[in-house]
PDB file of C-alpha atoms in Angstrom:
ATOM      1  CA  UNK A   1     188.974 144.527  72.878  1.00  0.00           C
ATOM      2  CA  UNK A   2     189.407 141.426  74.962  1.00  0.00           C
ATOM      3  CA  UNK A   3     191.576 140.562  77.491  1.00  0.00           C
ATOM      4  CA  UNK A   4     192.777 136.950  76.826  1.00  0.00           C
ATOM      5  CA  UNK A   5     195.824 135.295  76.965  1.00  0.00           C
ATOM      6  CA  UNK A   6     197.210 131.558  76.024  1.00  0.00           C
ATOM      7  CA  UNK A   7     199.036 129.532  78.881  1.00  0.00           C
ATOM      8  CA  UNK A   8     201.558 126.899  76.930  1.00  0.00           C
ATOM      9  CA  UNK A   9     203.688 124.145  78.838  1.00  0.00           C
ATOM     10  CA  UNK A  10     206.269 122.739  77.246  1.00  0.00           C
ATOM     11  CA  UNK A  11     207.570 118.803  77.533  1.00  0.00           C
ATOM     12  CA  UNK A  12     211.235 118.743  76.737  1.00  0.00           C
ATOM     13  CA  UNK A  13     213.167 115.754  76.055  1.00  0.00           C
ATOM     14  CA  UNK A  14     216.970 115.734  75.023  1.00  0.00           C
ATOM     15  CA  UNK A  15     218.802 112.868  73.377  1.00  0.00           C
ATOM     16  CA  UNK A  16     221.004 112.133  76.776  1.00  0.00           C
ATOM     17  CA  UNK A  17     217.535 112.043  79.045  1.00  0.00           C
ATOM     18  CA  UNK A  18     213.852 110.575  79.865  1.00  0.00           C
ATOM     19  CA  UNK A  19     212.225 114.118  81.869  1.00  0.00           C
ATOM     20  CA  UNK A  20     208.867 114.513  83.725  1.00  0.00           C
ATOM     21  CA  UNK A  21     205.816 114.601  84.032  1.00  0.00           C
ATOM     22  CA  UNK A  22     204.256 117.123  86.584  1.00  0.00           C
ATOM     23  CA  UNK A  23     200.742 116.012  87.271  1.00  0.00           C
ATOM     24  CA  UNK A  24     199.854 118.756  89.691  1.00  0.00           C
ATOM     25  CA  UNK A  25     200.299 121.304  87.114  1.00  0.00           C
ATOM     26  CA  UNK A  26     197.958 119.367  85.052  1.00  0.00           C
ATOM     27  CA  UNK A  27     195.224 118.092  87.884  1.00  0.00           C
ATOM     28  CA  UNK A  28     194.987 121.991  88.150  1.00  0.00           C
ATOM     29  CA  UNK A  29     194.195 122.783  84.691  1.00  0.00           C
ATOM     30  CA  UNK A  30     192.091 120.095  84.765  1.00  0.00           C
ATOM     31  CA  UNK A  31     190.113 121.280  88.089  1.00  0.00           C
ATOM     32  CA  UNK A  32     189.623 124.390  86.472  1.00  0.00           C
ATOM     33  CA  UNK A  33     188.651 123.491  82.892  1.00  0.00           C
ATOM     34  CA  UNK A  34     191.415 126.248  81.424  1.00  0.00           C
ATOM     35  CA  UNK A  35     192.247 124.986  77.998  1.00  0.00           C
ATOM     36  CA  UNK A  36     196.103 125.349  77.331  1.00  0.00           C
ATOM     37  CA  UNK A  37     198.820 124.000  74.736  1.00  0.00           C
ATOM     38  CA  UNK A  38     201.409 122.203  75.604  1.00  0.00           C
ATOM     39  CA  UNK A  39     204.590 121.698  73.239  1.00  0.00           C
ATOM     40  CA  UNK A  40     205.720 118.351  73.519  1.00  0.00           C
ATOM     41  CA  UNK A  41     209.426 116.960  72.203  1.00  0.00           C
ATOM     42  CA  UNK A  42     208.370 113.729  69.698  1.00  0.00           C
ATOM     43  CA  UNK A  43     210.837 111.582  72.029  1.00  0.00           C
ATOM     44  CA  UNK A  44     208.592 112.910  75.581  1.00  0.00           C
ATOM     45  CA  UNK A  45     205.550 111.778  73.757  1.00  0.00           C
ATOM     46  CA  UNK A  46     206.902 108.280  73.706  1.00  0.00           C
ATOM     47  CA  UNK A  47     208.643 107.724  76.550  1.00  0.00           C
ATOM     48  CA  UNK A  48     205.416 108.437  78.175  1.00  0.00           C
ATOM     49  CA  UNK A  49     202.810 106.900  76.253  1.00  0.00           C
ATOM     50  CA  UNK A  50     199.994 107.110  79.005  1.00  0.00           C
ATOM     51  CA  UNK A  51     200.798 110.808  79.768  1.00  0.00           C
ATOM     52  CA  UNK A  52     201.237 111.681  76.309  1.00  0.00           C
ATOM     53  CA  UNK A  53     197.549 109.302  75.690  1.00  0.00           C
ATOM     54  CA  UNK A  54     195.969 111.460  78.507  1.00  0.00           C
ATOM     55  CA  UNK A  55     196.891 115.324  77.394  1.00  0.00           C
ATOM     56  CA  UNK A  56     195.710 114.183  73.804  1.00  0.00           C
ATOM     57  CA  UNK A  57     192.517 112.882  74.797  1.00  0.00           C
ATOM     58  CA  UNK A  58     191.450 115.926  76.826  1.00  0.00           C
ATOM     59  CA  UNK A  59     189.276 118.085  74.610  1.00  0.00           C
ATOM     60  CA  UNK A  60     190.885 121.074  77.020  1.00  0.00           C
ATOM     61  CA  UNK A  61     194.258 120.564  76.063  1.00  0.00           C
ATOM     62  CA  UNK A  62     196.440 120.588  72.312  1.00  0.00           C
ATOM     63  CA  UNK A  63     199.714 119.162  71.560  1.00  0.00           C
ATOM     64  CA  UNK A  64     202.494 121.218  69.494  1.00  0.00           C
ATOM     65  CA  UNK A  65     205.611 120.492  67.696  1.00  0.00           C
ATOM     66  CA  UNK A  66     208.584 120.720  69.609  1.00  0.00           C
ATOM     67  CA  UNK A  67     211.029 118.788  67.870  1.00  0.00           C
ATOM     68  CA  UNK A  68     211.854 114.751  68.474  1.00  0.00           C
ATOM     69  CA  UNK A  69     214.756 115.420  71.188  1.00  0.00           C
ATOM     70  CA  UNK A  70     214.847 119.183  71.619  1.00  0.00           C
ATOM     71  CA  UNK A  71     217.853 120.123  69.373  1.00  0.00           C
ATOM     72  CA  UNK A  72     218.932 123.577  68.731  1.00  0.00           C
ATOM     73  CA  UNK A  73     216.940 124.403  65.058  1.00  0.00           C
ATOM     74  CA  UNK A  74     219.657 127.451  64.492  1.00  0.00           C
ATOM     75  CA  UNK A  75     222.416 125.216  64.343  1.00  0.00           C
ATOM     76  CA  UNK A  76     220.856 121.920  62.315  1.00  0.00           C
ATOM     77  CA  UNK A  77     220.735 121.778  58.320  1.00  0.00           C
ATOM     78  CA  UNK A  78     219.779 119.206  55.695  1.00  0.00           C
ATOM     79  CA  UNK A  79     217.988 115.917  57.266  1.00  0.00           C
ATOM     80  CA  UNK A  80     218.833 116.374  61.024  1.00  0.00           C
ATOM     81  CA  UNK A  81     216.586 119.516  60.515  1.00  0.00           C
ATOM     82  CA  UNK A  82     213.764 117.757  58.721  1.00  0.00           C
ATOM     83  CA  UNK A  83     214.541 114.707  61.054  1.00  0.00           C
ATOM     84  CA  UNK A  84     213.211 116.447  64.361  1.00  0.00           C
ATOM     85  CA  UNK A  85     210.123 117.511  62.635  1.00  0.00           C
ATOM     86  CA  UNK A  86     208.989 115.014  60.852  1.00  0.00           C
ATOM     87  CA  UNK A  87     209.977 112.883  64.525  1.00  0.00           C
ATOM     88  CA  UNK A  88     207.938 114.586  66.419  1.00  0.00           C
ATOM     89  CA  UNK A  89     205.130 114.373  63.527  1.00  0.00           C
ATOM     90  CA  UNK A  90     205.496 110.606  63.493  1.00  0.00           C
ATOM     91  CA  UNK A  91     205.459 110.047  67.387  1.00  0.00           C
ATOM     92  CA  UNK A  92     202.010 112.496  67.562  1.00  0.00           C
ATOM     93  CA  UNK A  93     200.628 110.526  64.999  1.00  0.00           C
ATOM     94  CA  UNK A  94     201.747 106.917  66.797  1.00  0.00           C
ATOM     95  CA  UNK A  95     200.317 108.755  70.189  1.00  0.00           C
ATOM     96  CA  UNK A  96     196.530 109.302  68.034  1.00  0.00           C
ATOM     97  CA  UNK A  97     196.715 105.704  66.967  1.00  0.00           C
ATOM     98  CA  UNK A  98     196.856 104.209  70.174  1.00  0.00           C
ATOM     99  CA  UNK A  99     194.564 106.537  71.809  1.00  0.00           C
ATOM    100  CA  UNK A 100     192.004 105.485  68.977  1.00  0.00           C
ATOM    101  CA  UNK A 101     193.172 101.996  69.511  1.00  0.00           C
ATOM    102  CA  UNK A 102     192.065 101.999  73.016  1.00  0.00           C
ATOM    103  CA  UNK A 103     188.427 103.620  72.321  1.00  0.00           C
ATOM    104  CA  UNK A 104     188.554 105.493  75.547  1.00  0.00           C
ATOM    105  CA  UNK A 105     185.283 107.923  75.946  1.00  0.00           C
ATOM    106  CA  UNK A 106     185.562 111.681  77.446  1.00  0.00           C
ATOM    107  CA  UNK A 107     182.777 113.576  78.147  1.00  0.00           C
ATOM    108  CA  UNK A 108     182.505 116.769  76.314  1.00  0.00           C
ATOM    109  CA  UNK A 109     182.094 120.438  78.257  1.00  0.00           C
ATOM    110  CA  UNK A 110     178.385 119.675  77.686  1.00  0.00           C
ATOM    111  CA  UNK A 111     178.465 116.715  79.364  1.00  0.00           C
ATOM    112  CA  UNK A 112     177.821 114.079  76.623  1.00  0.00           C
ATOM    113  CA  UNK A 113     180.482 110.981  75.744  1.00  0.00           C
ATOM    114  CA  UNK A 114     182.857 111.127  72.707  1.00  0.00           C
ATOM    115  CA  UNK A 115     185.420 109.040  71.827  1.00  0.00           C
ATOM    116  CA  UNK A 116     188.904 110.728  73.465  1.00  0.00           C
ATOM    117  CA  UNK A 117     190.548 110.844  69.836  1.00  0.00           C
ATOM    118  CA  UNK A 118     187.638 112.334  67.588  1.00  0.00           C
ATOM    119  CA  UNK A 119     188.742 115.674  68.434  1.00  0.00           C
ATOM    120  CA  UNK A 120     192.208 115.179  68.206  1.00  0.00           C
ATOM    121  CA  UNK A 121     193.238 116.559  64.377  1.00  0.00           C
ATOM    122  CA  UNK A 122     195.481 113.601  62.547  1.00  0.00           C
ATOM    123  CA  UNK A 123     198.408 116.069  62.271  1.00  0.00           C
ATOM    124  CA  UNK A 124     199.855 118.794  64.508  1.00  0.00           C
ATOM    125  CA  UNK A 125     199.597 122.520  63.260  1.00  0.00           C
ATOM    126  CA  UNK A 126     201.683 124.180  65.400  1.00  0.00           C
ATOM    127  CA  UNK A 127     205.434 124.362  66.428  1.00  0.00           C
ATOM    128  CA  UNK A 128     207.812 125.885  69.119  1.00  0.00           C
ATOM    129  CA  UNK A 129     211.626 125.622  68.468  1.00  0.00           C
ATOM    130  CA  UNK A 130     213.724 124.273  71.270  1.00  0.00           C
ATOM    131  CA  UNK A 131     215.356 127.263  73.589  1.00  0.00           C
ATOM    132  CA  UNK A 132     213.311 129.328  70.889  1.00  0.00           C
ATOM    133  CA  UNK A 133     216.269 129.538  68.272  1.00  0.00           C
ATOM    134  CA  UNK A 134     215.778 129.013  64.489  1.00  0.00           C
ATOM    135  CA  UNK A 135     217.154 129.936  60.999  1.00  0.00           C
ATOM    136  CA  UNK A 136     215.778 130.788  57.862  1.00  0.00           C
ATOM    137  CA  UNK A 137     216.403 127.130  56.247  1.00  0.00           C
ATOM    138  CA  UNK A 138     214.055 126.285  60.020  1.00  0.00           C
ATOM    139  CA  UNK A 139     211.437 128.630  58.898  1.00  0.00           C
ATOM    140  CA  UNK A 140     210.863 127.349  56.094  1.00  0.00           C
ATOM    141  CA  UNK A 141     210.945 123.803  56.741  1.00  0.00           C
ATOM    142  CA  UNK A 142     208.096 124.389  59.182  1.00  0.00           C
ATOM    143  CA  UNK A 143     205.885 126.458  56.830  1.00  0.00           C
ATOM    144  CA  UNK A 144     206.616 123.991  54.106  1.00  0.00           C
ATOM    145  CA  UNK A 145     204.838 121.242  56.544  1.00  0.00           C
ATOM    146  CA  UNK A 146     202.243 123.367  57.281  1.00  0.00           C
ATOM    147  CA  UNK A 147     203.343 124.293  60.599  1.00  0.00           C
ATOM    148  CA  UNK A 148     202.884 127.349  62.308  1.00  0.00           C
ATOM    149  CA  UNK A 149     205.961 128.593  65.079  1.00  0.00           C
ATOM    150  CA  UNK A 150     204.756 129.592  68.044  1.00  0.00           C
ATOM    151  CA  UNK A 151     207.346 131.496  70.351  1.00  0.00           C
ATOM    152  CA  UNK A 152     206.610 133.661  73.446  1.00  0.00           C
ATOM    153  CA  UNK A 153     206.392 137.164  74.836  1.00  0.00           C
ATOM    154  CA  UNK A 154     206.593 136.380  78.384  1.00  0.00           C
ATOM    155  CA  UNK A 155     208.350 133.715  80.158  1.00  0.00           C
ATOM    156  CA  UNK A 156     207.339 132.791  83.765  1.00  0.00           C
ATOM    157  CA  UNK A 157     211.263 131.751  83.942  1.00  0.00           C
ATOM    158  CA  UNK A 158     210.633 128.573  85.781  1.00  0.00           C
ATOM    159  CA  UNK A 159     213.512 126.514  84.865  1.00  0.00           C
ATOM    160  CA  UNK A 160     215.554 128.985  86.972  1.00  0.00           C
ATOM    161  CA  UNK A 161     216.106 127.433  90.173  1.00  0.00           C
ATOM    162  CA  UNK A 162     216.284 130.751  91.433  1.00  0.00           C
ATOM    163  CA  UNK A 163     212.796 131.525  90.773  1.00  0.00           C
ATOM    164  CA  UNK A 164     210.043 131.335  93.607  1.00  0.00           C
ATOM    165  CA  UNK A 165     206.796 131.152  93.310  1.00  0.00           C
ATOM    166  CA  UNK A 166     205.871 134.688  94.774  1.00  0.00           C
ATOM    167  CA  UNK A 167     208.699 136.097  92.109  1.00  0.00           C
ATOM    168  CA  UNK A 168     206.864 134.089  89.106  1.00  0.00           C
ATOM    169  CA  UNK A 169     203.832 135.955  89.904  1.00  0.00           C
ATOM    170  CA  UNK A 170     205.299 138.664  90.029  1.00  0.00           C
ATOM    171  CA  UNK A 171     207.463 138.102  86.990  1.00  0.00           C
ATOM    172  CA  UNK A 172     204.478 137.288  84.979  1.00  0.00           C
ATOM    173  CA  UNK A 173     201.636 139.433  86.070  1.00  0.00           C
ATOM    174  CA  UNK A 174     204.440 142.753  85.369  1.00  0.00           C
ATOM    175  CA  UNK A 175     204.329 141.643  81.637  1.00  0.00           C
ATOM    176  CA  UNK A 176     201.281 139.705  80.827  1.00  0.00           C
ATOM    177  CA  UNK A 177     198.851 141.905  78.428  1.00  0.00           C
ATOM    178  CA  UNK A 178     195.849 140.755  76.466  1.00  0.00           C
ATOM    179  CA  UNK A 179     197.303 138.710  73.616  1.00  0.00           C
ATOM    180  CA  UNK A 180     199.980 137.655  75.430  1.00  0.00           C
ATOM    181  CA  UNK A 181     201.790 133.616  75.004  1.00  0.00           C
ATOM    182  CA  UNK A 182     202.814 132.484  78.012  1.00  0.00           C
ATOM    183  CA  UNK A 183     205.918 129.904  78.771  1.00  0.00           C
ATOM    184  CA  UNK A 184     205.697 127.320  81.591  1.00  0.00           C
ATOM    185  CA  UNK A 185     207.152 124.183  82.210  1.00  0.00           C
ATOM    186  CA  UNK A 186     205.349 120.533  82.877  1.00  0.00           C
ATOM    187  CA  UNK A 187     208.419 118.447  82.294  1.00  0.00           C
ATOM    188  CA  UNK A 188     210.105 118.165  85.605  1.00  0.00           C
ATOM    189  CA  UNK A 189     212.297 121.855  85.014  1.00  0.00           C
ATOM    190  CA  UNK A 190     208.544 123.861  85.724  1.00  0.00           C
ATOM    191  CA  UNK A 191     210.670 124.498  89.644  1.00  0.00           C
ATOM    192  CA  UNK A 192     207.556 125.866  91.278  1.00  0.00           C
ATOM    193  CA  UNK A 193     205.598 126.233  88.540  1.00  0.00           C
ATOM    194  CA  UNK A 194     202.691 124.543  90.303  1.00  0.00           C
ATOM    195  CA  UNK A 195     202.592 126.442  93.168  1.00  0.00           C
ATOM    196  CA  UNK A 196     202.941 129.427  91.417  1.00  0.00           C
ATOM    197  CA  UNK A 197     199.852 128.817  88.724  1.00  0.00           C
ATOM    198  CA  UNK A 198     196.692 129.194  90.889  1.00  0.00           C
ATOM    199  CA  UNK A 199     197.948 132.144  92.242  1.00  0.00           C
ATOM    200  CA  UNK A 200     199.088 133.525  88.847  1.00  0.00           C
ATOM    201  CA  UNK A 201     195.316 132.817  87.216  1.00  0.00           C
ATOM    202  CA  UNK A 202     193.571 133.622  90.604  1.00  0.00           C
ATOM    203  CA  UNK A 203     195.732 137.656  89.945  1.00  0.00           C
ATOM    204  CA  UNK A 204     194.946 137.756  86.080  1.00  0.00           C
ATOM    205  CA  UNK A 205     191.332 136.547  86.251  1.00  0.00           C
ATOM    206  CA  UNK A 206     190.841 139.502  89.042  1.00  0.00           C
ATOM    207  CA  UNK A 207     192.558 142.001  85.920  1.00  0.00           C
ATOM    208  CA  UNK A 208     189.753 140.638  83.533  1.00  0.00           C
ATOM    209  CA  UNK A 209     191.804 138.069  81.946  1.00  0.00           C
ATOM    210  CA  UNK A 210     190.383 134.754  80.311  1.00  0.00           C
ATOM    211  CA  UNK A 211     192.314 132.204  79.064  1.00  0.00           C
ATOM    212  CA  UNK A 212     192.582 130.158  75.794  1.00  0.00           C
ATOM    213  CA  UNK A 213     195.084 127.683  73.875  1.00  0.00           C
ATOM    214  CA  UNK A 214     196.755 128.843  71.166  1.00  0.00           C
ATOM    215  CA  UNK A 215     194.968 127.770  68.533  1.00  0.00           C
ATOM    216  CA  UNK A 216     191.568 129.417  69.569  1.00  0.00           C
ATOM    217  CA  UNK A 217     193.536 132.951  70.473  1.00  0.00           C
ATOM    218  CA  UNK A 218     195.249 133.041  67.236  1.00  0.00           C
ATOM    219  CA  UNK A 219     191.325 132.560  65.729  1.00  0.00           C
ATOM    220  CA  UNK A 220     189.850 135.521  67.664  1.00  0.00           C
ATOM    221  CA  UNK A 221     188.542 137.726  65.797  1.00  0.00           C
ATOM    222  CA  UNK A 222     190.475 140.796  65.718  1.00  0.00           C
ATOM    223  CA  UNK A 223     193.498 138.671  66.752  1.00  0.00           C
ATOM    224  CA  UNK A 224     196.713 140.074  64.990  1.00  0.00           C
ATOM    225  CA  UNK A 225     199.710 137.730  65.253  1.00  0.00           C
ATOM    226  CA  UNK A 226     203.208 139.804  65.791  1.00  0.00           C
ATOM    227  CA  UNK A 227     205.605 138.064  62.964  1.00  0.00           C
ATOM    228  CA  UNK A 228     209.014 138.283  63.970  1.00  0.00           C
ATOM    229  CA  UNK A 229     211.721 138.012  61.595  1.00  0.00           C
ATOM    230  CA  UNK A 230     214.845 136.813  64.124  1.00  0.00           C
ATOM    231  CA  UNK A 231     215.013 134.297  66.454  1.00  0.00           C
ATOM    232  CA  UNK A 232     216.823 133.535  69.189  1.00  0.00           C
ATOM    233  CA  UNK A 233     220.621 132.864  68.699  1.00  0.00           C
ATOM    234  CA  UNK A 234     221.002 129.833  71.290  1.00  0.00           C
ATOM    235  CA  UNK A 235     224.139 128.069  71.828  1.00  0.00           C
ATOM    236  CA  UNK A 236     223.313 123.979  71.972  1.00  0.00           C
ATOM    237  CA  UNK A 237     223.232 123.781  75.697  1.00  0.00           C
ATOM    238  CA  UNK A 238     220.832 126.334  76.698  1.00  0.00           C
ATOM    239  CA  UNK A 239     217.598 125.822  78.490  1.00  0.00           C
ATOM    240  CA  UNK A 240     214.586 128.198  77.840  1.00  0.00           C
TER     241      UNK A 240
END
């Protein structure tokens, strides 16, 4: 009986490529203490040890699976499949280290000092696959870690060139509803993605909407996860 919806960003990397790292998408978030999830390829995380350092340390913000270089999951078997998990596990857990390493201090939503990495669990719990594609032998690799995949039901489309920011509003407002995962960008493909967020949380908070990350809208009470049982058939070169 709530309306509340999850805003996740995800950090792609691909073997061939370093990406970005769009800091006025996240001095927003930031400005506005909305909590989100961003899903963050093992490979981003270290190429950008400082970013990566920062978005874990923010008691705001959670870090998902997303793979070590953003490989299609439908399409990989036997150890390249366990490979980008268990990547993408070891460069989150490398990220914690040095974050608890440095001893930084954040202050908490009540105002009072904590070390940036007590919050922070030791292990990720949740998982997007690449261009959203996945097999059964994928599934099951990810529950057997203890992961839980988290897709999408609406897509603000951003990677599209194509897309302005007045038609991502649009685009996003016509198919938000309470419950709803959105799918931005923050890696240097979110094309207007910054312009367009203020104005897309300025139209859903005037709806009723409030925001959460994943984690604490799939622990709602009265929250009822859809399970879908297809995914995706991507080809290796798509882009979500």
């Amino acid at each position: 009986n709530e309306k509340v919806v999850a805003r996740t960003f995800d950090l792609c990397e691909q073997p061939h490529e370093i990406s970005g790292y769009q800091g006025d998408i996240v001095d927003y978030l930031r400005s506005q203490a909305l909590p989100a999830t961003f899903f963050a390829s093992g490979k981003w995380l270290l190429t950008h040890p400082v970013r990566s350092q920062q978005l874990m340390g923010d008691p705001t913000l959670e870090i998902g699976n997303h793979g070590w270089a953003h490989r299609n999951f439908r399409i990989l078997k036997g150890t390249a499949l366990t490979g980008e998990l268990e990547g993408a596990q070891a460069a989150y857990r490398m990220t914690r280290a040095r974050l608890a390493k440095r001893a930084c201090y954040v202050r908490t939503p009540q105002g009072q000092p904590r070390l940036a990495h007590a919050h922070v669990s030791p292990r990720q719990t949740l998982m997007r696959f690449p261009f959203g594609a996945c097999s059964r032998a994928a599934l099951k690799a990810v529950q057997a870690r203890k992961l839980l995949a988290i897709q999408w039901d609406v897509s603000s489309a951003d990677p599209w060139k194509g897309m302005t920011a007045p038609k991502m509003v649009r685009h996003v407002g016509d198919r938000v509803r309470s419950g709803s995962i959105i799918l931005f960008h923050a890696n240097g493909r979110g094309h207007h993605t910054a312009e367009a967020l203020p104005r897309i949380i300025k139209a859903l908070r005037a709806r009723g909407y409030r925001f959460a990350s994943v984690s604490h809208l799939l622990a709602m009470p009265g929250a009822k996860p859809v399970f879908a049982d297809t995914c995706y058939d991507a080809k290796p070169g798509d882009s979500e």
